[in-house]
Coordinates of C-alpha atoms and ligand atoms in Angstrom, one line a residue:
M1 CA -59.2 -39.0 136.0
I2 CA -61.9 -37.0 134.1
D3 CA -61.3 -36.1 130.5
V4 CA -62.3 -32.6 129.3
D5 CA -61.2 -30.5 126.3
V6 CA -60.0 -27.5 128.3
V7 CA -59.2 -26.8 131.9
V8 CA -59.3 -23.0 132.7
V9 CA -57.3 -22.0 135.8
G10 CA -58.8 -18.8 137.3
A11 CA -62.4 -17.6 137.4
G12 CA -61.7 -13.9 136.8
V13 CA -63.2 -12.2 133.8
T14 CA -60.5 -13.6 131.5
G15 CA -61.0 -17.2 132.4
L16 CA -64.8 -17.0 132.6
T17 CA -65.0 -15.3 129.2
A18 CA -62.7 -18.0 127.6
A19 CA -64.7 -20.8 129.3
V20 CA -68.1 -19.4 128.1
R21 CA -67.0 -19.0 124.5
L22 CA -65.5 -22.5 124.5
Q23 CA -68.6 -24.0 126.0
Q24 CA -70.8 -22.1 123.5
A25 CA -68.8 -23.8 120.7
G26 CA -69.5 -27.2 122.2
R27 CA -66.2 -27.8 124.1
E28 CA -66.1 -29.6 127.4
V29 CA -64.6 -27.1 129.9
V30 CA -63.9 -26.9 133.6
V31 CA -62.9 -23.8 135.5
L32 CA -60.8 -24.2 138.6
E33 CA -60.8 -21.2 141.0
A34 CA -58.6 -20.8 144.1
R35 CA -61.0 -18.5 145.9
D36 CA -64.5 -19.3 147.2
R37 CA -66.0 -16.8 144.8
V38 CA -65.7 -15.8 141.2
G39 CA -64.5 -12.4 139.8
G40 CA -60.9 -12.2 140.9
R41 CA -60.1 -8.5 140.9
L42 CA -63.8 -7.6 140.7
L43 CA -65.7 -7.7 144.0
T44 CA -68.9 -5.9 144.8
E45 CA -69.7 -6.4 148.4
T46 CA -71.8 -4.8 151.1
V47 CA -69.6 -3.7 154.0
D48 CA -71.0 -2.0 157.2
G49 CA -74.3 -1.7 155.3
V50 CA -72.8 0.0 152.2
R51 CA -72.5 -1.5 148.8
L52 CA -68.9 -1.0 147.6
E53 CA -66.9 -1.7 144.5
I54 CA -63.8 -3.1 146.2
G55 CA -62.0 -3.9 142.9
G56 CA -62.6 -2.6 139.4
Q57 CA -65.7 -0.5 138.7
W58 CA -65.5 2.1 135.8
V59 CA -66.2 1.7 132.1
S60 CA -65.1 4.1 129.4
P61 CA -66.8 4.6 126.0
D62 CA -63.9 3.0 124.0
Q63 CA -64.1 -0.3 126.1
T64 CA -66.3 -1.8 123.5
A65 CA -65.6 -5.4 124.5
L66 CA -66.8 -4.8 128.0
L67 CA -69.8 -2.8 126.9
A68 CA -70.8 -5.5 124.4
M69 CA -70.4 -8.2 127.1
A70 CA -72.4 -6.1 129.6
G71 CA -75.2 -5.9 126.9
E72 CA -75.0 -9.6 126.2
L73 CA -75.4 -10.3 129.9
G74 CA -78.4 -8.0 130.2
L75 CA -76.6 -5.4 132.3
T76 CA -77.1 -1.6 132.2
T77 CA -74.8 1.3 132.9
Y78 CA -75.2 4.7 134.6
P79 CA -72.9 7.7 134.5
R80 CA -70.5 8.7 137.3
Y81 CA -71.8 11.8 139.2
R82 CA -69.8 14.7 138.0
D83 CA -71.9 17.9 138.2
G84 CA -70.1 20.9 139.6
D85 CA -66.6 22.1 140.3
S86 CA -63.6 19.8 140.7
V87 CA -60.8 20.5 143.2
Y88 CA -57.0 20.7 142.6
I89 CA -54.3 21.3 145.1
G90 CA -51.1 22.6 143.4
R91 CA -47.4 22.6 144.2
D92 CA -48.0 25.9 146.2
G93 CA -50.4 23.9 148.5
I94 CA -53.3 26.1 147.5
R95 CA -56.7 24.6 146.9
R96 CA -58.4 25.7 143.7
T97 CA -61.7 24.7 142.0
F98 CA -62.0 24.2 138.2
R99 CA -64.2 22.8 135.4
G100 CA -63.1 20.5 132.6
D101 CA -59.9 18.5 132.4
A102 CA -57.3 21.3 132.5
F103 CA -56.0 21.8 136.0
P104 CA -55.8 25.4 137.4
V105 CA -52.1 25.7 137.2
P106 CA -50.0 28.7 136.1
E107 CA -50.3 29.5 132.4
A108 CA -46.7 28.4 131.6
T109 CA -47.2 25.1 133.4
A110 CA -50.5 24.5 131.5
A111 CA -48.7 25.1 128.2
E112 CA -46.0 22.6 129.3
I113 CA -48.6 20.0 130.3
K114 CA -50.3 20.4 126.9
R115 CA -47.0 20.1 125.0
V116 CA -45.8 17.0 126.8
A117 CA -49.2 15.4 126.6
E118 CA -49.2 16.0 122.9
E119 CA -45.8 14.3 122.6
L120 CA -47.1 11.3 124.5
D121 CA -50.1 11.2 122.2
R122 CA -47.8 11.3 119.2
L123 CA -45.8 8.4 120.6
A124 CA -48.9 6.4 121.5
S125 CA -50.4 6.9 118.0
R126 CA -47.4 5.0 116.6
M127 CA -47.9 2.0 118.9
D128 CA -50.0 -1.1 118.5
P129 CA -50.5 -1.9 122.2
L130 CA -50.6 -5.6 121.4
V131 CA -46.9 -5.4 120.3
P132 CA -45.4 -2.3 122.0
W133 CA -41.9 -3.7 121.4
E134 CA -42.4 -3.0 117.7
H135 CA -42.8 0.8 118.3
P136 CA -40.1 2.6 116.2
D137 CA -38.5 4.1 119.3
A138 CA -39.1 1.0 121.5
A139 CA -35.5 0.2 122.4
H140 CA -34.7 3.8 123.4
L141 CA -38.0 4.4 125.3
D142 CA -37.7 1.1 127.2
Q143 CA -34.2 1.8 128.4
M144 CA -35.1 5.0 130.3
S145 CA -37.5 5.5 133.2
F146 CA -40.6 7.5 132.7
A147 CA -39.3 10.0 135.3
A148 CA -36.1 10.4 133.3
W149 CA -38.1 10.8 130.1
L150 CA -40.2 13.5 131.7
A151 CA -37.2 15.3 133.1
A152 CA -35.8 15.5 129.5
Q153 CA -39.1 16.9 128.2
T154 CA -39.7 19.8 130.6
D155 CA -38.0 21.8 133.4
D156 CA -41.4 22.6 134.9
P157 CA -41.8 20.4 138.1
E158 CA -45.6 20.9 138.3
A159 CA -46.0 19.9 134.7
R160 CA -43.9 16.8 135.3
D161 CA -45.7 15.9 138.5
N162 CA -49.1 16.1 136.8
I163 CA -48.2 14.1 133.7
A164 CA -46.5 11.5 136.0
L165 CA -49.7 11.3 138.1
Y166 CA -51.8 10.0 135.2
V167 CA -49.6 7.1 134.4
G168 CA -47.7 6.4 137.7
P169 CA -50.0 6.7 140.8
A170 CA -53.3 6.6 138.7
M171 CA -52.6 3.7 136.4
L172 CA -49.5 1.5 136.7
T173 CA -49.5 2.4 140.5
K174 CA -45.7 2.5 140.6
P175 CA -43.3 5.4 141.1
P176 CA -42.4 6.8 137.6
H177 CA -38.7 6.0 138.2
T178 CA -39.5 2.3 138.3
F179 CA -41.1 1.7 134.9
S180 CA -40.0 2.6 131.4
A181 CA -41.2 5.4 129.1
L182 CA -42.2 2.6 126.8
S183 CA -44.5 1.2 129.5
A184 CA -46.0 4.7 129.9
V185 CA -46.7 4.9 126.2
L186 CA -48.2 1.4 126.3
M187 CA -50.6 2.6 129.1
A188 CA -51.6 5.5 126.9
A189 CA -51.9 3.5 123.7
S190 CA -53.9 0.7 125.4
A191 CA -56.5 3.4 126.4
G192 CA -56.8 4.9 123.0
G193 CA -54.3 7.8 123.6
F194 CA -52.8 9.9 126.5
H195 CA -55.6 12.5 126.1
H196 CA -58.0 9.8 127.4
L197 CA -56.0 9.3 130.5
L198 CA -56.1 13.0 131.1
D199 CA -59.9 13.1 130.9
A200 CA -61.6 11.6 134.0
D201 CA -65.0 12.1 132.4
F202 CA -63.9 9.8 129.6
I203 CA -61.8 7.2 131.4
L204 CA -64.1 6.9 134.4
D205 CA -67.3 7.5 132.5
R206 CA -69.9 4.9 133.6
R207 CA -70.6 2.2 136.1
I208 CA -72.6 -1.1 135.9
A209 CA -75.9 -1.1 137.7
G210 CA -75.5 -3.6 140.5
G211 CA -71.7 -3.5 140.4
L212 CA -69.0 -4.6 137.9
Q213 CA -68.8 -8.0 139.6
E214 CA -72.1 -8.8 137.9
V215 CA -70.1 -9.5 134.8
P216 CA -68.2 -12.5 136.2
L217 CA -71.2 -13.6 138.3
R218 CA -73.4 -13.8 135.2
L219 CA -70.7 -15.5 133.1
A220 CA -70.2 -18.1 135.9
A221 CA -74.0 -18.6 136.1
R222 CA -73.9 -19.6 132.4
L223 CA -71.2 -22.2 133.1
G224 CA -73.1 -23.7 136.1
D225 CA -71.3 -26.6 137.8
A226 CA -68.4 -26.4 135.4
V227 CA -66.9 -23.8 137.8
H228 CA -65.2 -25.3 140.8
L229 CA -64.5 -22.9 143.7
A230 CA -61.9 -23.2 146.5
T231 CA -59.8 -25.3 144.1
P232 CA -56.3 -23.7 143.9
V233 CA -54.1 -25.2 141.2
G234 CA -50.6 -25.9 142.5
H235 CA -49.3 -28.3 139.9
V236 CA -49.7 -28.8 136.1
A237 CA -48.2 -31.9 134.4
W238 CA -47.9 -31.5 130.6
T239 CA -46.7 -33.2 127.4
P240 CA -46.8 -31.7 123.9
S241 CA -50.3 -33.2 123.4
G242 CA -52.1 -32.5 126.7
A243 CA -52.0 -31.8 130.5
T244 CA -53.2 -33.1 133.8
V245 CA -54.5 -30.6 136.4
G246 CA -55.8 -32.2 139.7
D247 CA -58.5 -34.7 138.7
Y248 CA -58.7 -33.5 135.1
R249 CA -56.9 -34.5 131.9
A250 CA -57.3 -32.0 129.1
R251 CA -56.0 -31.2 125.6
H252 CA -55.5 -27.6 126.6
V253 CA -55.0 -25.6 129.8
V254 CA -55.7 -21.8 129.9
L255 CA -53.8 -20.2 132.8
A256 CA -56.1 -17.2 133.3
V257 CA -54.2 -15.8 136.3
P258 CA -51.9 -12.7 136.6
P259 CA -48.3 -13.5 135.4
T260 CA -47.0 -13.2 139.0
L261 CA -49.2 -16.1 140.1
V262 CA -48.2 -18.3 137.1
N263 CA -44.8 -18.4 138.8
R264 CA -46.3 -19.9 141.9
I265 CA -47.6 -23.0 140.0
Q266 CA -45.2 -26.0 139.6
F267 CA -45.0 -27.3 136.1
T268 CA -43.8 -30.8 135.2
P269 CA -41.7 -30.5 133.0
A270 CA -40.7 -27.0 134.0
L271 CA -41.6 -24.2 131.6
P272 CA -38.9 -23.0 129.2
P273 CA -36.5 -20.8 131.2
V274 CA -37.5 -17.6 129.3
Q275 CA -41.0 -18.0 130.7
A276 CA -39.9 -18.0 134.3
Q277 CA -37.3 -15.3 133.6
M278 CA -40.0 -13.1 132.0
R279 CA -42.4 -13.3 134.9
Q280 CA -39.7 -12.4 137.4
H281 CA -39.6 -9.0 135.6
Q282 CA -43.3 -8.4 135.9
S283 CA -44.8 -7.1 139.2
F284 CA -48.0 -5.8 140.7
G285 CA -48.2 -2.1 141.5
L286 CA -49.7 -1.0 144.8
V287 CA -52.7 1.2 145.3
I288 CA -55.1 1.4 148.2
K289 CA -58.7 2.1 147.1
L290 CA -60.7 3.9 149.8
H291 CA -64.4 4.1 150.3
I292 CA -65.6 6.8 152.6
T293 CA -69.3 7.0 153.2
Y294 CA -71.2 10.1 154.6
E295 CA -74.8 10.6 155.7
T296 CA -75.3 12.7 152.6
P297 CA -73.1 13.7 149.6
F298 CA -72.4 17.0 151.4
W299 CA -69.9 18.2 148.8
R300 CA -72.7 18.5 146.2
S301 CA -74.5 21.3 148.2
S302 CA -71.4 23.4 148.0
G303 CA -71.3 23.0 144.2
L304 CA -68.5 20.3 144.1
S305 CA -68.6 17.4 141.8
G306 CA -66.6 15.2 144.2
T307 CA -63.7 15.0 141.7
A308 CA -60.4 16.0 143.3
F309 CA -56.7 15.7 142.2
S310 CA -53.3 16.6 143.6
P311 CA -49.9 15.0 142.9
Y312 CA -49.0 16.5 146.3
A313 CA -51.7 15.0 148.5
L314 CA -51.8 11.6 150.2
V315 CA -55.1 10.8 148.3
H316 CA -53.9 11.8 144.8
E317 CA -57.4 11.5 143.2
A318 CA -61.0 11.1 144.6
Y319 CA -64.5 11.0 143.1
D320 CA -68.1 10.9 144.0
N321 CA -68.9 7.2 144.1
T322 CA -72.5 7.3 145.4
N323 CA -74.5 4.3 144.2
E324 CA -76.8 6.2 141.8
D325 CA -78.5 2.9 140.9
L326 CA -79.8 2.8 144.6
P327 CA -81.7 6.1 144.6
A328 CA -83.5 5.3 147.9
D329 CA -80.1 5.3 149.7
P330 CA -79.5 9.0 150.9
R331 CA -75.8 8.4 151.7
G332 CA -73.0 9.9 149.7
I333 CA -69.8 7.9 149.0
L334 CA -66.3 9.2 148.1
V335 CA -63.8 6.9 146.5
G336 CA -60.1 7.8 146.8
F337 CA -56.7 6.3 146.0
V338 CA -53.4 6.2 147.7
S339 CA -50.7 4.9 145.5
D340 CA -47.1 3.6 145.3
T341 CA -44.7 5.1 147.8
K342 CA -47.4 6.9 149.6
A343 CA -49.2 3.6 150.0
D344 CA -46.0 2.0 151.3
A345 CA -45.8 4.7 154.0
L346 CA -49.5 4.5 154.8
L347 CA -49.4 0.8 155.4
E348 CA -46.6 1.3 158.0
L349 CA -49.2 3.0 160.2
D350 CA -51.8 1.4 162.4
A351 CA -55.5 1.4 161.3
P352 CA -56.7 4.4 163.3
T353 CA -53.8 6.6 162.2
R354 CA -54.3 5.6 158.5
R355 CA -57.9 6.6 158.8
E356 CA -57.0 9.9 160.4
K357 CA -54.4 10.7 157.6
V358 CA -56.8 9.8 154.8
L359 CA -59.6 11.9 156.3
E360 CA -57.2 14.8 156.8
S361 CA -56.3 14.6 153.1
L362 CA -60.0 14.5 152.1
A363 CA -60.7 17.5 154.3
A364 CA -58.2 19.5 152.3
Y365 CA -60.3 18.9 149.2
Y366 CA -63.8 19.0 150.6
G367 CA -63.7 20.9 153.9
P368 CA -64.0 19.8 157.5
Q369 CA -67.2 17.8 157.0
A370 CA -65.0 15.2 155.3
R371 CA -63.6 14.3 158.7
H372 CA -66.9 12.8 159.8
P373 CA -67.8 9.7 157.8
V374 CA -70.4 7.1 158.8
A375 CA -68.2 4.3 157.3
Y376 CA -64.6 3.9 156.2
Y377 CA -63.1 1.0 154.1
E378 CA -59.7 0.3 152.7
S379 CA -59.5 -2.4 149.9
P380 CA -56.9 -4.9 150.9
W381 CA -55.7 -6.4 147.6
Q382 CA -52.0 -6.2 148.5
A383 CA -52.7 -8.7 151.3
D384 CA -54.8 -11.1 149.2
E385 CA -52.7 -14.1 148.2
W386 CA -54.7 -14.6 145.0
T387 CA -53.9 -11.1 143.7
A388 CA -51.2 -9.5 145.9
G389 CA -51.3 -5.9 144.5
A390 CA -53.4 -3.6 142.5
F391 CA -54.5 -2.7 139.8
G392 CA -52.3 -4.9 137.6
T393 CA -48.8 -6.1 136.7
S394 CA -46.3 -4.3 134.5
F395 CA -42.7 -4.9 133.4
D396 CA -39.6 -3.3 135.0
I397 CA -37.3 -1.0 132.9
G398 CA -36.0 -2.7 129.7
S399 CA -38.1 -5.9 130.0
L400 CA -41.0 -5.0 127.7
T401 CA -38.6 -5.1 124.7
R402 CA -36.5 -8.0 126.2
Y403 CA -39.4 -10.4 126.9
G404 CA -42.7 -8.9 125.5
R405 CA -42.8 -11.2 122.5
H406 CA -43.1 -14.2 124.9
L407 CA -46.1 -12.7 126.8
R408 CA -48.8 -14.6 124.9
T409 CA -46.8 -17.5 123.4
P410 CA -48.4 -20.9 124.3
V411 CA -46.1 -23.6 125.6
G412 CA -47.3 -27.0 124.3
P413 CA -50.9 -27.3 125.5
L414 CA -50.6 -24.3 127.9
T415 CA -51.9 -20.9 127.1
F416 CA -51.5 -17.8 129.2
A417 CA -54.0 -14.9 129.5
S418 CA -55.1 -12.1 131.8
S419 CA -55.8 -8.4 131.5
D420 CA -52.1 -7.9 132.3
V421 CA -51.1 -9.3 128.9
A422 CA -53.8 -7.4 126.9
G423 CA -53.1 -4.8 124.3
Q424 CA -56.2 -2.6 124.1
G425 CA -57.7 -2.6 127.6
F426 CA -54.3 -3.5 129.2
Q427 CA -54.9 -3.8 133.0
H428 CA -58.6 -3.3 132.5
V429 CA -61.7 -5.5 132.4
D430 CA -62.1 -4.7 128.7
G431 CA -58.6 -6.2 128.2
A432 CA -59.6 -9.3 130.2
I433 CA -62.6 -9.9 127.9
R434 CA -60.5 -9.4 124.8
M435 CA -57.9 -11.9 126.1
G436 CA -60.5 -14.4 127.1
E437 CA -62.1 -14.2 123.6
A438 CA -58.7 -14.3 121.8
V439 CA -57.6 -17.4 123.7
A440 CA -60.9 -19.2 123.1
G441 CA -60.8 -18.3 119.4
A442 CA -57.2 -19.6 119.1
L443 CA -58.1 -22.9 120.8
L444 CA -61.2 -23.3 118.6
R445 CA -59.1 -22.9 115.5
N446 CA -56.7 -25.6 116.8
Ligands
FDA1 P1 -58.1 -11.7 137.9 O1 -56.9 -11.5 138.8 O2 -59.3 -11.0 138.1 O3 -58.5 -13.3 137.9 C1 -57.6 -14.3 138.1 C2 -58.3 -15.4 138.9 O4 -57.4 -16.5 139.1 C3 -58.6 -15.0 140.3 O5 -60.0 -15.3 140.6 C4 -57.7 -15.8 141.2 O6 -58.3 -16.1 142.5 C5 -57.5 -17.0 140.4 N1 -56.2 -17.7 140.6 C6 -55.0 -17.2 140.8 N2 -54.1 -18.2 141.0 C7 -54.8 -19.4 140.9 C8 -54.4 -20.8 141.1 N3 -53.2 -21.1 141.2 N4 -55.4 -21.7 141.0 C9 -56.7 -21.3 140.8 N5 -57.1 -20.0 140.6 C10 -56.2 -19.1 140.7 N6 -60.5 -2.3 135.7 C11 -61.4 -1.6 135.0 O7 -61.7 -1.9 133.8 N7 -62.0 -0.5 135.6 C12 -61.7 -0.1 136.9 O8 -62.3 0.8 137.4 C13 -60.7 -0.9 137.6 N8 -60.4 -0.5 138.8 C14 -59.7 -1.4 139.6 C15 -59.5 -1.2 141.0 C16 -58.9 -2.2 141.8 C17 -58.7 -1.9 143.3 C18 -58.3 -3.3 141.2 C19 -57.6 -4.4 142.0 C20 -58.5 -3.5 139.8 C21 -59.1 -2.6 139.0 N9 -59.3 -2.8 137.7 C22 -60.1 -2.0 136.9 C23 -58.6 -3.9 137.0 C24 -59.5 -5.1 136.7 O9 -60.2 -5.5 137.9 C25 -58.6 -6.3 136.2 O10 -57.9 -5.9 135.1 C26 -59.4 -7.5 135.8 O11 -60.5 -7.8 136.7 C27 -58.5 -8.7 135.7 O12 -59.2 -9.9 135.3 P2 -58.4 -11.2 135.1 O13 -59.4 -12.3 134.9 O14 -57.4 -11.0 134.0 O15 -57.6 -11.5 136.4

């Protein structure tokens, strides 16, 4: 048995940030990671000769914890390509181009979108995303689905479908009837307001040169041989004063894994019942991130930015994802997303049919050239046993107020952290860094 101060389970950004901060303060730390790589939901990999961001990739200006960490690790950023017109396909099935963040919808619909967005901003401004259950309207908002809340706000279906898009398919990646209005407000508050979710130029502002996985790779390099890969943790034995994990005995264990995967670990003694109950009410959303590579970024020559949206299309949003930090590469890359029930349906099809459907959806935005890529890739997070969904986990209706206060409560020597339990930066890398630093800070004060 080897004695250490802290065992960290999981070498995603949360676990690696906690481990680096603890080690910097002189604590003896080991990180046990199930996969044969670090980074968890961040993976930058070359597939069919194209460098892809298979997991997370974008950074927004308010993600100051991530920007500071990138700076500390010597990483630089570059802006997402966005010059030219964006495309929107409306409820009438007509394709229209536009500039800015207001979709080209009928005037009355635009007014309704603006009004409902302002209401969401007002609700978000009264929420501390670390404690959403303390919102003055928490009980009421948590008891109704976001779909029901939207239906009560406006009779305009296209306004509802667009507002729903920003929180449902695009963020929590669940249908809006399956999560509460309070969870929707949390998503907005955690990003600094609903107006940020509406603004792709803000929320998807920049990328990290070399790929976002550089953050966990460089953190892990600092930890050296304290990181043990291919070491899944299946059992944790604990007492009020310490715990045993595999070959290690420690004063503290940080479980830096998504809540859904905490439930797969056996604890002796078992965790308090409320912990297991709580995590049965948290689940991953489902989104398929698609990378489609072309000989050139052909859409640019017809004046398109590559940005495209439609609540009515299979691919509900798409962007130019060309690797601007590799200027010698002439190829153009589009990234697109198929979410929640549309993803369920897509996954029922065989691979060639899925590809055909996706390309058909892209052709509706960018024209027939979109049907002829040189490479096509679907991120497979839902089939990965060490994630099993994307982008993150969220509560079902009513559970944020019922269980939220237990989210970050330690149990004896065990502490729980991941981007899924963050306030600011919830479900994002920024939140993972904030959680990692908060956990390390709490253990150092102990
Ligand atoms: P994460 O899940 O990354 O790490 C947990 C680690 O624990 C994993 O390495 C896992 O293997 C390990 N583990 C699990 N169980 C274990 C066990 N029993 N024993 C040992 N190890 C175990 N964010 C963002 O900021 N910008 C973006 O653009 C995007 N886009 C995006 C796209 C896609 C497709 C995905 C899937 C996700 C994003 N995200 C994102 C979200 C972002 O990637 C995510 O919030 C963080 O990377 C999560 O980091 P964590 O360390 O909290 O968990």
